[in-house]
CSV table of C-alpha atoms in Angstrom, one decimal:
chain,number,residue,atom,x,y,z
A,19,UNK,CA,-146.3,-187.3,112.6
A,20,UNK,CA,-146.9,-191.1,114.1
A,21,UNK,CA,-146.3,-192.9,111.2
A,22,UNK,CA,-143.5,-191.0,110.0
A,23,UNK,CA,-141.6,-191.2,113.8
A,24,UNK,CA,-142.2,-195.4,113.2
A,25,UNK,CA,-140.8,-195.4,109.9
A,26,UNK,CA,-137.4,-193.7,111.9
A,27,UNK,CA,-137.4,-196.2,113.8
A,28,UNK,CA,-137.4,-199.1,111.0
A,29,UNK,CA,-134.8,-197.5,109.2
A,30,UNK,CA,-132.8,-196.9,112.9
A,31,UNK,CA,-133.4,-200.5,113.6
A,32,UNK,CA,-132.7,-201.7,110.0
A,33,UNK,CA,-129.2,-200.4,110.2
A,34,UNK,CA,-128.1,-201.2,113.1
A,35,UNK,CA,-129.3,-204.8,113.8
A,36,UNK,CA,-127.9,-208.3,112.8
A,37,UNK,CA,-128.2,-209.2,108.9
A,38,UNK,CA,-129.0,-205.7,107.9
A,39,UNK,CA,-126.0,-204.3,109.3
A,40,UNK,CA,-124.0,-206.1,106.1
A,41,UNK,CA,-126.5,-204.4,104.0
A,42,UNK,CA,-126.2,-201.1,104.9
A,43,UNK,CA,-122.2,-201.1,104.5
A,44,UNK,CA,-121.9,-202.6,101.7
A,45,UNK,CA,-124.5,-200.4,100.3
A,46,UNK,CA,-122.6,-197.6,102.0
A,47,UNK,CA,-119.0,-198.8,101.0
A,48,UNK,CA,-120.1,-199.5,97.0
A,49,UNK,CA,-119.3,-203.2,97.2
A,50,UNK,CA,-120.2,-205.3,94.6
A,51,UNK,CA,-123.0,-208.0,95.8
A,52,UNK,CA,-123.9,-212.0,94.8
A,53,UNK,CA,-127.3,-212.7,94.9
A,54,UNK,CA,-128.7,-216.4,94.6
A,55,UNK,CA,-132.3,-216.7,93.9
A,56,UNK,CA,-135.1,-219.5,94.4
A,57,UNK,CA,-134.7,-220.1,90.9
A,58,UNK,CA,-130.9,-221.0,90.7
A,59,UNK,CA,-130.1,-217.3,89.0
A,60,UNK,CA,-127.5,-215.3,90.3
A,61,UNK,CA,-127.0,-211.1,90.1
A,62,UNK,CA,-123.7,-209.8,90.6
A,63,UNK,CA,-124.5,-206.0,90.9
A,64,UNK,CA,-124.6,-202.9,93.8
A,65,UNK,CA,-127.4,-202.2,96.6
A,66,UNK,CA,-128.4,-198.7,95.9
A,67,UNK,CA,-131.2,-199.3,98.4
A,68,UNK,CA,-133.3,-201.7,101.0
A,69,UNK,CA,-136.0,-202.3,103.2
A,70,UNK,CA,-136.9,-204.1,106.3
A,71,UNK,CA,-138.5,-206.9,103.6
A,72,UNK,CA,-134.4,-207.1,102.5
A,73,UNK,CA,-136.3,-205.6,98.9
A,74,UNK,CA,-133.5,-204.5,97.4
A,75,UNK,CA,-132.9,-201.9,94.5
A,76,UNK,CA,-130.1,-203.2,92.5
A,77,UNK,CA,-127.9,-201.3,89.8
A,78,UNK,CA,-125.5,-202.3,86.7
A,79,UNK,CA,-126.9,-205.9,87.5
A,80,UNK,CA,-125.5,-209.2,85.4
A,81,UNK,CA,-128.1,-212.1,86.0
A,82,UNK,CA,-126.6,-215.2,85.6
A,83,UNK,CA,-128.3,-218.5,84.9
A,84,UNK,CA,-127.7,-222.2,83.4
A,85,UNK,CA,-130.1,-223.3,80.6
A,86,UNK,CA,-129.7,-227.6,79.4
A,87,UNK,CA,-130.5,-227.7,75.5
A,88,UNK,CA,-130.9,-231.3,74.3
A,89,UNK,CA,-129.6,-232.1,70.4
A,90,UNK,CA,-132.0,-233.2,68.5
A,91,UNK,CA,-129.2,-235.7,66.7
A,92,UNK,CA,-128.7,-237.3,69.7
A,93,UNK,CA,-129.9,-237.8,73.0
A,94,UNK,CA,-127.1,-235.6,75.0
A,95,UNK,CA,-127.8,-232.3,76.7
A,96,UNK,CA,-125.5,-229.6,77.1
A,97,UNK,CA,-125.7,-226.8,79.5
A,98,UNK,CA,-125.4,-223.4,78.2
A,99,UNK,CA,-124.6,-220.4,80.5
A,100,UNK,CA,-126.6,-217.8,79.8
A,101,UNK,CA,-125.8,-213.6,81.1
A,102,UNK,CA,-127.8,-210.5,80.9
A,103,UNK,CA,-127.0,-207.6,81.7
A,104,UNK,CA,-129.4,-205.0,83.7
A,105,UNK,CA,-128.4,-201.5,84.7
A,106,UNK,CA,-131.6,-200.9,87.2
A,107,UNK,CA,-133.2,-203.6,89.1
A,108,UNK,CA,-136.0,-204.0,92.2
A,109,UNK,CA,-135.2,-207.4,93.4
A,110,UNK,CA,-138.1,-209.0,95.4
A,111,UNK,CA,-137.0,-210.2,99.3
A,112,UNK,CA,-138.4,-213.3,99.0
A,113,UNK,CA,-136.9,-214.0,96.2
A,114,UNK,CA,-133.6,-214.1,97.8
A,115,UNK,CA,-131.4,-217.5,98.5
A,116,UNK,CA,-127.5,-215.9,99.5
A,117,UNK,CA,-126.4,-212.8,99.6
A,118,UNK,CA,-122.5,-212.6,99.3
A,119,UNK,CA,-119.6,-209.8,99.3
A,120,UNK,CA,-118.2,-210.1,95.7
A,121,UNK,CA,-114.3,-210.0,96.0
């Protein structure tokens, strides 16, 4: 019982204090978000859940990143933008640099 009570208190804190207010609001309003990760990838999708460590459960996610390639015939480097769709994604909180609301 004590663990259940402690978990309920943690959940109330998550919804009512600091940056977690934004995550709760975005989740309830079903707003699209943009996440910048520590490897310079961007993720566009919808938050379906989160915890106190800022781990996120995301749906309908598009991952976008840049890759540099070099042409074997010349010394020029070319930047290619790559994209991948992921229907469901668990995003670990310690990899998040920035979360913004997509408009």
